[in-house]
Short mmCIF file of C-alpha atoms and ligand atoms in Angstrom, two decimals:
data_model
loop_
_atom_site.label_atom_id
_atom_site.label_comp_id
_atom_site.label_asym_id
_atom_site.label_seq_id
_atom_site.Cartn_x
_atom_site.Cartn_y
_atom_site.Cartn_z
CA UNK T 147 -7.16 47.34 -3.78
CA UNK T 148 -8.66 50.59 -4.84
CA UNK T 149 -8.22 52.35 -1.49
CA UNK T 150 -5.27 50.94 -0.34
CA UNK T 151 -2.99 53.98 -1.96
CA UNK T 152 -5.56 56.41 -0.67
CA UNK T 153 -5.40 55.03 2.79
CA UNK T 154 -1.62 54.89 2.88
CA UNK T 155 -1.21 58.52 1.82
CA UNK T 156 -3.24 59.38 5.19
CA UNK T 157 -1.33 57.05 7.52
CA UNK T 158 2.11 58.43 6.28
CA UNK T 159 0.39 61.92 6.38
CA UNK T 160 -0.53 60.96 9.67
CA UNK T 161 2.80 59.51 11.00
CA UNK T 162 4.49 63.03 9.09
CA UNK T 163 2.24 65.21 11.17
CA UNK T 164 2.99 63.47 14.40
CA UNK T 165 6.41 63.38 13.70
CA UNK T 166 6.46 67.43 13.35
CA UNK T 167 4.07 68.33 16.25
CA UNK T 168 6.25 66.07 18.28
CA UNK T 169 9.51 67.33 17.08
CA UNK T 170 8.16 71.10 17.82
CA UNK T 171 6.96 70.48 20.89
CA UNK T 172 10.42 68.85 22.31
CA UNK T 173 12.41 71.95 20.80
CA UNK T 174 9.39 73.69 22.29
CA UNK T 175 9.80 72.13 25.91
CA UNK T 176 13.53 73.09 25.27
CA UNK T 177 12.68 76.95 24.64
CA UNK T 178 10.88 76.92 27.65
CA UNK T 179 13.88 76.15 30.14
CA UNK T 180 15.86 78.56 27.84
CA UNK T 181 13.55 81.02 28.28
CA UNK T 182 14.95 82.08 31.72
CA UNK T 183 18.43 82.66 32.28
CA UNK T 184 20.80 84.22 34.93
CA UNK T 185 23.60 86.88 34.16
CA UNK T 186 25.94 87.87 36.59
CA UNK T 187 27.24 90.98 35.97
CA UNK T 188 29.45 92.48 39.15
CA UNK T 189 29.83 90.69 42.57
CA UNK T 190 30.84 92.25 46.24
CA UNK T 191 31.31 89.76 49.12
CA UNK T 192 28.45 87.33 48.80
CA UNK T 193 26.17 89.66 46.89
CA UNK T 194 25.39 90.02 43.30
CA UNK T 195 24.27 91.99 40.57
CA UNK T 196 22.87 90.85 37.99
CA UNK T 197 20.02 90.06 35.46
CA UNK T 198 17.30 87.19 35.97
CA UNK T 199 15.73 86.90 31.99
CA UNK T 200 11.94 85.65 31.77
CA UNK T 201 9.47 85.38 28.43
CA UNK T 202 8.13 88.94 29.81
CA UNK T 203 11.54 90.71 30.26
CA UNK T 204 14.54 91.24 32.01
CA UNK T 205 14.88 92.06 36.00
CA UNK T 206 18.04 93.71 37.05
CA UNK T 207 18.71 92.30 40.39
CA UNK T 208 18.72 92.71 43.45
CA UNK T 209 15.00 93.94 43.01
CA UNK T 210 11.82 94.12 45.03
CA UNK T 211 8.67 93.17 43.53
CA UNK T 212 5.65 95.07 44.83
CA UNK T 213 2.99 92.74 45.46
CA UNK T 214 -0.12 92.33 43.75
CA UNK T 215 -1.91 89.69 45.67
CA UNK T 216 -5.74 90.02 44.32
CA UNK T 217 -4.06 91.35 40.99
CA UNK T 218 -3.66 94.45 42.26
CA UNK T 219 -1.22 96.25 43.94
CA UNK T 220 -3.31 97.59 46.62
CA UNK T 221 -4.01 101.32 44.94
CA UNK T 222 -1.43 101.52 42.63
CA UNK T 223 -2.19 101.29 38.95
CA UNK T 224 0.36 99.14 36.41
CA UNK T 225 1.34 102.87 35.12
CA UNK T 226 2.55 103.29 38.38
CA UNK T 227 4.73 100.77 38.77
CA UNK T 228 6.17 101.31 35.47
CA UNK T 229 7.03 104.48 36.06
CA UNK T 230 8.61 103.91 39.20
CA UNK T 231 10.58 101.21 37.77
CA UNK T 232 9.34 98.31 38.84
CA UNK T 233 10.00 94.57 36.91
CA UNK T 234 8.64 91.95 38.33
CA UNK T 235 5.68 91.82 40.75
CA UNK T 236 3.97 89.15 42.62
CA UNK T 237 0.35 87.15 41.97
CA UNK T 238 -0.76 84.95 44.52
CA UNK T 239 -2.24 81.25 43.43
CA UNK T 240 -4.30 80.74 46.99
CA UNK T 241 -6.19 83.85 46.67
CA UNK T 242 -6.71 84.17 43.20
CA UNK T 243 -8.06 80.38 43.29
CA UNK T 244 -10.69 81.61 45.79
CA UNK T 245 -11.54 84.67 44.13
CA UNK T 246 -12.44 85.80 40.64
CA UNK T 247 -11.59 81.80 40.13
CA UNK T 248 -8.47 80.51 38.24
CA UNK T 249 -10.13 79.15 35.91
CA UNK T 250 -11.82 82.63 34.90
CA UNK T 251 -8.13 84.38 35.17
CA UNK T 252 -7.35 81.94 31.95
CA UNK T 253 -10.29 82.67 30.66
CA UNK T 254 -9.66 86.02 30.38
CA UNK T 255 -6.14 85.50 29.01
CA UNK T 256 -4.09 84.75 31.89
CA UNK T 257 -2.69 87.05 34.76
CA UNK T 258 -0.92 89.27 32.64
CA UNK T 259 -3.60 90.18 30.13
CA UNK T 260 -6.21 90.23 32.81
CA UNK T 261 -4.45 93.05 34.98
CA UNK T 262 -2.48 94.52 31.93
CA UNK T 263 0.86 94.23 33.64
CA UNK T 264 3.30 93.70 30.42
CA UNK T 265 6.48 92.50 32.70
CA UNK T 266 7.43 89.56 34.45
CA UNK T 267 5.16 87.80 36.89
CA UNK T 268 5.57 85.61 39.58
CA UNK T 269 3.06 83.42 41.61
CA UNK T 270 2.98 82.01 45.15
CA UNK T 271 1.58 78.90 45.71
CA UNK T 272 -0.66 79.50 48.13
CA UNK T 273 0.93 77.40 51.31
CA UNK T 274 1.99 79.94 53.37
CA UNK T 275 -1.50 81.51 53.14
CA UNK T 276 -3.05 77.70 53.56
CA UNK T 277 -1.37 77.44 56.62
CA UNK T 278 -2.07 80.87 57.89
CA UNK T 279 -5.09 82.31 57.26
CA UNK T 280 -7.20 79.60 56.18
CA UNK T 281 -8.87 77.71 59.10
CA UNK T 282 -9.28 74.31 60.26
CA UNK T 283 -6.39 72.86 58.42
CA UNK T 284 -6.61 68.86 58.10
CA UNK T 285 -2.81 67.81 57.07
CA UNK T 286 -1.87 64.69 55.16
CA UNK T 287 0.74 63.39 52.91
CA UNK T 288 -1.75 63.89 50.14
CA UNK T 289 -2.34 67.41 50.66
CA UNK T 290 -4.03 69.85 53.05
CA UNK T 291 -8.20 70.35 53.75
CA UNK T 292 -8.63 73.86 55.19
CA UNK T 293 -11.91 76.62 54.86
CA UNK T 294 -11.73 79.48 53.04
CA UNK T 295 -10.97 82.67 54.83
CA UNK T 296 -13.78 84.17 52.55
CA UNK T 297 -16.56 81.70 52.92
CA UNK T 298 -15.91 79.08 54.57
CA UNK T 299 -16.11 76.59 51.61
CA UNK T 300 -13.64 73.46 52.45
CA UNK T 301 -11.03 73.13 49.87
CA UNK T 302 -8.27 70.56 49.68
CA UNK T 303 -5.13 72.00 48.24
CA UNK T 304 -2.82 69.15 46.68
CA UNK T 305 1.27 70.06 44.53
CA UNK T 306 -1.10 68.51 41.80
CA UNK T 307 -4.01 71.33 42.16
CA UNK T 308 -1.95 73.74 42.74
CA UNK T 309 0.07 73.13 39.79
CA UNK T 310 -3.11 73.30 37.32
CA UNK T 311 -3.72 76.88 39.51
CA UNK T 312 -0.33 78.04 38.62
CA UNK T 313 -0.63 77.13 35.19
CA UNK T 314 -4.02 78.47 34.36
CA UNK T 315 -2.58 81.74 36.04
CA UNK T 316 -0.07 81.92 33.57
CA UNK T 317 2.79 83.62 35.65
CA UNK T 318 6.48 83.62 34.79
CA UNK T 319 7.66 82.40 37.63
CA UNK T 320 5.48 79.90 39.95
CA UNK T 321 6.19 78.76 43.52
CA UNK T 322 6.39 74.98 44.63
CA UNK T 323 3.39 73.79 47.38
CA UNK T 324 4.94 73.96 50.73
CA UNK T 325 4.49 73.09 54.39
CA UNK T 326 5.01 76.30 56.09
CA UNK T 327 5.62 76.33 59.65
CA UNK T 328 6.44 79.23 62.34
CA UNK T 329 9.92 80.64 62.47
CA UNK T 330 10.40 79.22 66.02
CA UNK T 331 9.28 75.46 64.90
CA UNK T 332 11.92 73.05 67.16
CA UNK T 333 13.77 70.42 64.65
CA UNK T 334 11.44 67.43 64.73
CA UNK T 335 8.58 69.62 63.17
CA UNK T 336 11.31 71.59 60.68
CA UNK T 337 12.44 68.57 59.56
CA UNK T 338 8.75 67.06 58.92
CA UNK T 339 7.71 70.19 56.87
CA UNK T 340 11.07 70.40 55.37
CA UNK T 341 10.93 66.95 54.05
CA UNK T 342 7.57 66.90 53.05
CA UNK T 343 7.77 69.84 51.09
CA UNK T 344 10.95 68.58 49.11
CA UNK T 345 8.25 65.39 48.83
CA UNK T 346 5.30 67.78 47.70
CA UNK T 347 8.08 69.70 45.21
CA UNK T 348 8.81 66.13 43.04
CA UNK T 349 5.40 66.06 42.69
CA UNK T 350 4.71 69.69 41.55
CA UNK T 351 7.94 68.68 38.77
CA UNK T 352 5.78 65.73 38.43
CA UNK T 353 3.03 67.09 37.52
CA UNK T 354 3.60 70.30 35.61
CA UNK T 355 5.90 68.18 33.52
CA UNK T 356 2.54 66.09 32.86
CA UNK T 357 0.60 69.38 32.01
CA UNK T 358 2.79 70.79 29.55
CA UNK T 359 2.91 67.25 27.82
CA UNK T 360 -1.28 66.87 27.95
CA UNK T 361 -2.65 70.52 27.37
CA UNK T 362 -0.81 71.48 24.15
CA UNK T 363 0.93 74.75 23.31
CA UNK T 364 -1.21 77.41 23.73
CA UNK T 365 -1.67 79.93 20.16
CA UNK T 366 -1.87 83.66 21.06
CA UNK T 367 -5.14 84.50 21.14
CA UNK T 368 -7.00 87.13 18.75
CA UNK T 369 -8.38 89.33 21.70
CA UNK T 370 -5.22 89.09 23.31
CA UNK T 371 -2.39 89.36 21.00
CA UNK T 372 1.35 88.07 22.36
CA UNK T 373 2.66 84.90 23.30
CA UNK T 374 1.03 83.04 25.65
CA UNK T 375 2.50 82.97 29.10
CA UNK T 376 1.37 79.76 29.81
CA UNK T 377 3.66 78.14 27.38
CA UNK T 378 7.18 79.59 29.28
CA UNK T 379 7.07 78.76 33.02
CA UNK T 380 10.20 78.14 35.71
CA UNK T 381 8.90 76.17 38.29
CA UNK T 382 10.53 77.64 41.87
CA UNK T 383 11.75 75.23 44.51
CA UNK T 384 11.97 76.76 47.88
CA UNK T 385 14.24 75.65 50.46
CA UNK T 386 12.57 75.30 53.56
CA UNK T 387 14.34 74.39 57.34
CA UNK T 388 13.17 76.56 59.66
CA UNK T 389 16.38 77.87 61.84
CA UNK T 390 18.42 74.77 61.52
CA UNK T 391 20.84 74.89 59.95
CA UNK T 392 21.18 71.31 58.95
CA UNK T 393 18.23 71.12 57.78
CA UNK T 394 18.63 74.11 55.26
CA UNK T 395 21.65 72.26 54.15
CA UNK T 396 20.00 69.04 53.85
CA UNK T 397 16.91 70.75 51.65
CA UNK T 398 19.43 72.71 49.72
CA UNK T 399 21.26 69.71 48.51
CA UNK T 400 18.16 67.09 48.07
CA UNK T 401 16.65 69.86 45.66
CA UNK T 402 19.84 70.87 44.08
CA UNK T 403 19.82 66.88 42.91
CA UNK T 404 16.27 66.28 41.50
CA UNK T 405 16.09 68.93 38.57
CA UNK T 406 18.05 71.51 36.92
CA UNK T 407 16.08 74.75 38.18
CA UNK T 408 16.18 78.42 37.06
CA UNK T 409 16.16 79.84 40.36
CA UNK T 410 15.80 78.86 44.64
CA UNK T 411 13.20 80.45 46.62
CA UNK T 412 14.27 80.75 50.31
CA UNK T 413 11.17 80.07 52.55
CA UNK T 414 10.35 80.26 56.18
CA UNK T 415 12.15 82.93 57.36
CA UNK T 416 10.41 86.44 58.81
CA UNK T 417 7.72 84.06 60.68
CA UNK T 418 8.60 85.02 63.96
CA UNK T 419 12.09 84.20 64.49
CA UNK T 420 14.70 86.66 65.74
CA UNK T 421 16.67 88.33 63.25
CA UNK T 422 19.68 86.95 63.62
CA UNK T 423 18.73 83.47 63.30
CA UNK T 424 16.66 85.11 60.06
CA UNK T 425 20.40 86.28 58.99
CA UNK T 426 22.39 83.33 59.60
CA UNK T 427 20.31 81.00 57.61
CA UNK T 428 20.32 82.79 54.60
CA UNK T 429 23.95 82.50 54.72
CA UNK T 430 23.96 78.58 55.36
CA UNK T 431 21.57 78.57 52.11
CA UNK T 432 24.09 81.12 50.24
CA UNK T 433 26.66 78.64 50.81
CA UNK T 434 24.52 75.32 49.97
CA UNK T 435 22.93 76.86 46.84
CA UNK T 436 24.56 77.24 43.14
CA UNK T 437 26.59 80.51 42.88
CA UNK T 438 25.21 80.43 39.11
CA UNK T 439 21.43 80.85 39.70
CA UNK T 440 19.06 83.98 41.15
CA UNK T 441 17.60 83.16 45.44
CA UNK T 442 14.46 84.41 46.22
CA UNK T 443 13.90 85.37 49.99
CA UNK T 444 9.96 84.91 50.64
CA UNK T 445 8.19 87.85 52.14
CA UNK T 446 11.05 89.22 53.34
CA UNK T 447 10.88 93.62 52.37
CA UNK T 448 11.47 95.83 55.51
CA UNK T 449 14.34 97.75 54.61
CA UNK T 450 16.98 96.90 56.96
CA UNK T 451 16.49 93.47 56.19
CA UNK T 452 16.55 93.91 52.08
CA UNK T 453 20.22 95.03 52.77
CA UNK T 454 21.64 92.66 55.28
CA UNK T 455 19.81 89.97 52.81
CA UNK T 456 21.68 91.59 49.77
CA UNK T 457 24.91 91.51 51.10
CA UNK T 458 24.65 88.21 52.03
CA UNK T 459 23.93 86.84 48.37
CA UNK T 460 19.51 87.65 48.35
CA UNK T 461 18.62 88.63 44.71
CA UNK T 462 15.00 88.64 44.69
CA UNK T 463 12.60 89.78 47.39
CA UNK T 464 8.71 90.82 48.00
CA UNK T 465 6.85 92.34 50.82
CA UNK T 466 3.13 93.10 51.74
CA UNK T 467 4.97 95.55 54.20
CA UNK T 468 4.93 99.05 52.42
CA UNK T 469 1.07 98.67 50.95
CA UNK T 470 0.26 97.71 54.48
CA UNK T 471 2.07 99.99 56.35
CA UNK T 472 1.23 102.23 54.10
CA UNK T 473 -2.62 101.95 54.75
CA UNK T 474 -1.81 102.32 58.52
CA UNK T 475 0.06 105.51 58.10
CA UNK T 476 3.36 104.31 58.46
CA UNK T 477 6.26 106.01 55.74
CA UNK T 478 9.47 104.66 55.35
CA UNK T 479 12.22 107.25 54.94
CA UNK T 480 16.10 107.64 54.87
CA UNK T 481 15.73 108.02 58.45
CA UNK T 482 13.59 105.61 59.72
CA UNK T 483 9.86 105.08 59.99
CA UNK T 484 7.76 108.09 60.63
CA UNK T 485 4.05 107.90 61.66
CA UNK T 486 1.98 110.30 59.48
CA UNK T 487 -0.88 110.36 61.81
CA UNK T 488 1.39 112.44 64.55
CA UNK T 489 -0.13 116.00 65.27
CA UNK T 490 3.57 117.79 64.60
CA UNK T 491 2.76 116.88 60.67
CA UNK T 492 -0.11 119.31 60.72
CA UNK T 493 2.13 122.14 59.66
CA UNK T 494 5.31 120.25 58.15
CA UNK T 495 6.18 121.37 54.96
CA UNK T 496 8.42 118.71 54.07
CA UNK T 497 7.97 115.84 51.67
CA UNK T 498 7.15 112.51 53.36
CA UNK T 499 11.02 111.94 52.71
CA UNK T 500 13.31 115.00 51.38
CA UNK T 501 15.42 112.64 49.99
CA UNK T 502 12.75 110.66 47.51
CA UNK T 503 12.30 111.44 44.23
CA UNK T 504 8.68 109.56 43.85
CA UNK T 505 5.58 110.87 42.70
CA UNK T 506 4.06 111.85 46.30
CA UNK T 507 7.30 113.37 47.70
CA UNK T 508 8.11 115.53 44.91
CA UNK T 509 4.45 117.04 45.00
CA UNK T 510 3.00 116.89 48.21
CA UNK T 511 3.43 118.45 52.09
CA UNK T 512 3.71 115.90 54.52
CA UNK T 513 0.68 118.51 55.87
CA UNK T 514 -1.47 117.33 53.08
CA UNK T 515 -0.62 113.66 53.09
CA UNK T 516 -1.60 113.68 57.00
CA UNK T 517 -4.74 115.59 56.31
CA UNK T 518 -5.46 113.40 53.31
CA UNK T 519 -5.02 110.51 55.93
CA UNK T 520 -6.68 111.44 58.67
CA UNK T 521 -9.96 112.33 56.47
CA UNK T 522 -9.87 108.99 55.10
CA UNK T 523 -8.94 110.20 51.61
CA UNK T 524 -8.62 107.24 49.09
CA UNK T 525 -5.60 109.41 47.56
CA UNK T 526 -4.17 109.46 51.41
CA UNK T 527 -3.51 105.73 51.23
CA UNK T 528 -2.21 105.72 47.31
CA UNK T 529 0.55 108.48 48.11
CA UNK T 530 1.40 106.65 51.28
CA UNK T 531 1.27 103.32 48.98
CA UNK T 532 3.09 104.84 46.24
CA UNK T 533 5.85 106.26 48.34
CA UNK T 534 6.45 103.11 50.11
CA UNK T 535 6.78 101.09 47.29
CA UNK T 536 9.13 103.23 45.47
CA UNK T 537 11.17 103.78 48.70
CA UNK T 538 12.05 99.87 48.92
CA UNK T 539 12.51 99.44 44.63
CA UNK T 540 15.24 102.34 45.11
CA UNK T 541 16.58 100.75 47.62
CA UNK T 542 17.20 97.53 45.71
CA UNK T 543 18.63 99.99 43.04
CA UNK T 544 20.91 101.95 45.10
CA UNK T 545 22.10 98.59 46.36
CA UNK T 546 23.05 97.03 43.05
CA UNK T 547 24.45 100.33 41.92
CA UNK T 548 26.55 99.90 45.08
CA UNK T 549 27.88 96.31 43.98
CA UNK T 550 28.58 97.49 40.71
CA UNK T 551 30.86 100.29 41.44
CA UNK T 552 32.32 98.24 44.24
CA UNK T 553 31.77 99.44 47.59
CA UNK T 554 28.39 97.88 49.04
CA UNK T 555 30.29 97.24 52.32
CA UNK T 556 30.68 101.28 53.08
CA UNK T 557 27.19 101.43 51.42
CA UNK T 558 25.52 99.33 53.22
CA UNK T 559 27.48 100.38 56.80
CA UNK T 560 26.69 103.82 56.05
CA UNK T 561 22.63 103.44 55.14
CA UNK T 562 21.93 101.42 58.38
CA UNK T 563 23.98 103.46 60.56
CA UNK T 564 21.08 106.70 59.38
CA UNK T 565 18.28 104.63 58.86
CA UNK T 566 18.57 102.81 62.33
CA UNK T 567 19.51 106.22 63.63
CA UNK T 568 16.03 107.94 63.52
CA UNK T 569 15.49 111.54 64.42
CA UNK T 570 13.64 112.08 67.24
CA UNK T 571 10.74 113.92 65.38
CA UNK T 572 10.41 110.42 63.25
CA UNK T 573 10.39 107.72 65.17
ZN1 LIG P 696 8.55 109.35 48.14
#
């Protein structure tokens, strides 16, 4: 037959092509788990330092990332946060669903292109904001129906959606869907959130397993040149529990057992319950997670509690707290907290903190801060902003310094004996 030949050629063509796209994308799908790794490089008690690898860099832990919930952290530009050393920062999925849209941050290239942050990224999924600022929450197995805080729209948030979110955000690192519950929660309503988020986490591996397989590697694109984000992500399980500590175990170990993951996020704590509680379960979940692989403590950043979390095996941290404070006048310093809005600042000559070396305190009067401040200055709130932020990123610095040369114990003992000891003039 006189087409026969012609029509072979194609098929084998065919089957050849199919054979290399499909052989690329499994060494592809490979790349992508390789793409994050975990070095340990010095160790002190429980804690660690050492270096969490993404496709957008290298964090040297223990580190704070600033962040940037809209895209933005609040007043600071990306320059900023370069230059005070930051690595990582934060996106968040639930906001940046409501508002520009998901769908237009791919559009535009993806989180990191859209806010021209170069380094690693990492996205919360949106349930502890589902569960505490949106209203009228309608729970199910399925998912959760709530309004928007902005308009009131009802939305219905499933580990499916908020997998496609994630993805079309493009960050590094993206959160699981959770049921997040107050820090006091008694067990019976723990253990329901706890087990239905370890539910709602096989299908978030469910489904961005299913993604990566149906929307094909993304090309980098002319406008915005590099690799495309979307192509290397770690999918974060976070161990939830509330303050029991069987629970936590339990979570740990059910997680540990359904996928090989590139890091733990450690949710639910800082929601109300007293510190000590917050304290002793992140040591059950030190003990109940691999040694091997970098913990993430959820919205945990007030200073005191960055280094009890450190020394008890934390590596990874973030905190509205110092943009926040910050916009309420509230400076973190060696000492303690001081309030920039009191009247004995009028005259101080002083740096916000005389031991910072950030771009506010090695300029600026605490004088002209507090007048900036109390005039409602935009560049009040930055400086306060900037200092804050810096304060908490040295902090994680100084730690892992500590761990490296060995003694975080007098390091530690000695920083919260002067920081819990404020000065009368700063508290
Ligand atoms: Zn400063």
């Amino acid at each position: 037959m006189f087409d026969t030949p012609t029509r072979s050629s194609v098929g084998w063509f065919f089957l050849y092509g199919l054979i290399v796209r499909q052989v690329s994308r499994v060494s592809a799908l490979a790349s992508r788990t390789m793409s994050f790794s975990f070095e340990i490089e010095a160790t002190a008690g429980a804690a660690r330092a050492g270096v969490f690898s993404t496709p957008h860099g290298d964090v040297k832990t223990p580190a704070f990332m600033p962040v940037g919930t809209l895209a933005t952290v609040k007043s600071l530009d990306p320059d900023d946060l370069v230059q005070m050393g930051a690595s990582m920062i934060l996106g968040n999925a639930y906001h940046l669903h409501l508002r520009p849209g998901d769908e237009i941050v791919r559009e535009m290239g993806g989180l990191h292109q859209f806010m021209r942050w170069e380094g690693p990224i990492l996205t919360d999924s949106g349930g502890f904001q589902v569960f505490s600022l949106a209203q009228l929450r309608t729970l199910s197995e399925k998912g959760v129906e709530f309004q928007s805080h902005l308009d009131g729209s009802r939305r219905f948030f499933t580990p499916e959606l908020v997998m496609q979110i994630e993805r079309n955000i493009g960050a590094d690192v993206i959160m699981q869907f959770d049921h997040v519950i107050p820090g006091q929660s008694d067990e019976p309503t723990a253990r329901d959130a706890s087990e239905r988020s370890i539910r709602w986490l096989a299908r978030c591996l469910a489904e961005l397993k299913r993604l990566e397989l149906s929307q094909p590697l993304e090309e980098p694109r002319e406008e915005f040149p590099g690799d495309n984000p979307r192509n290397h992500q770690a999918l974060f399980p976070i161990v939830q529990g509330g303050i029991h500590a069987p629970l936590r175990r339990q979570a740990a170990q059910a997680i540990r057992a359904m996928n090989d993951w590139a890091g733990f996020g450690i949710g639910g704590l800082s929601v109300g319950e007293e510190k000590d509680a917050m304290y002793e379960m992140i040591e059950v979940v030190e003990e109940a997670l691999p040694p091997t692989h970098p913990r993430y403590l959820m919205g945990v950043g007030f200073p005191e509690d960055l280094v009890e979390a450190i020394r008890r095996g934390v590596d990874l941290f973030d905190c509205v707290a110092p943009t926040r404070m910050g916009r309420n006048g509230t400076v973190f310093t060696r000492d303690g907290r001081l309030n920039i809005k009191r009247t004995e600042y009028r005259t101080d000559p002083r740096p916000l903190d005389p031991d910072c070396d950030c771009a506010a305190c090695t300029r600026f009067t605490r004088a002209y801060i507090r007048h900036l401040f109390v005039s409602d200055e935009i560049l009040g709130l930055r400086l306060l902003s900037l200092h804050n932020v810096h304060f908490l990123l040295s902090l994680a610095r100084n730690a892992r310094l500590a761990i490296q040369t060995g003694d975080l114990d007098a390091w530690a003992r000695d920083w919260l004996a002067r920081y819990r000891t404020a000065s009368p003039l700063t508290v």
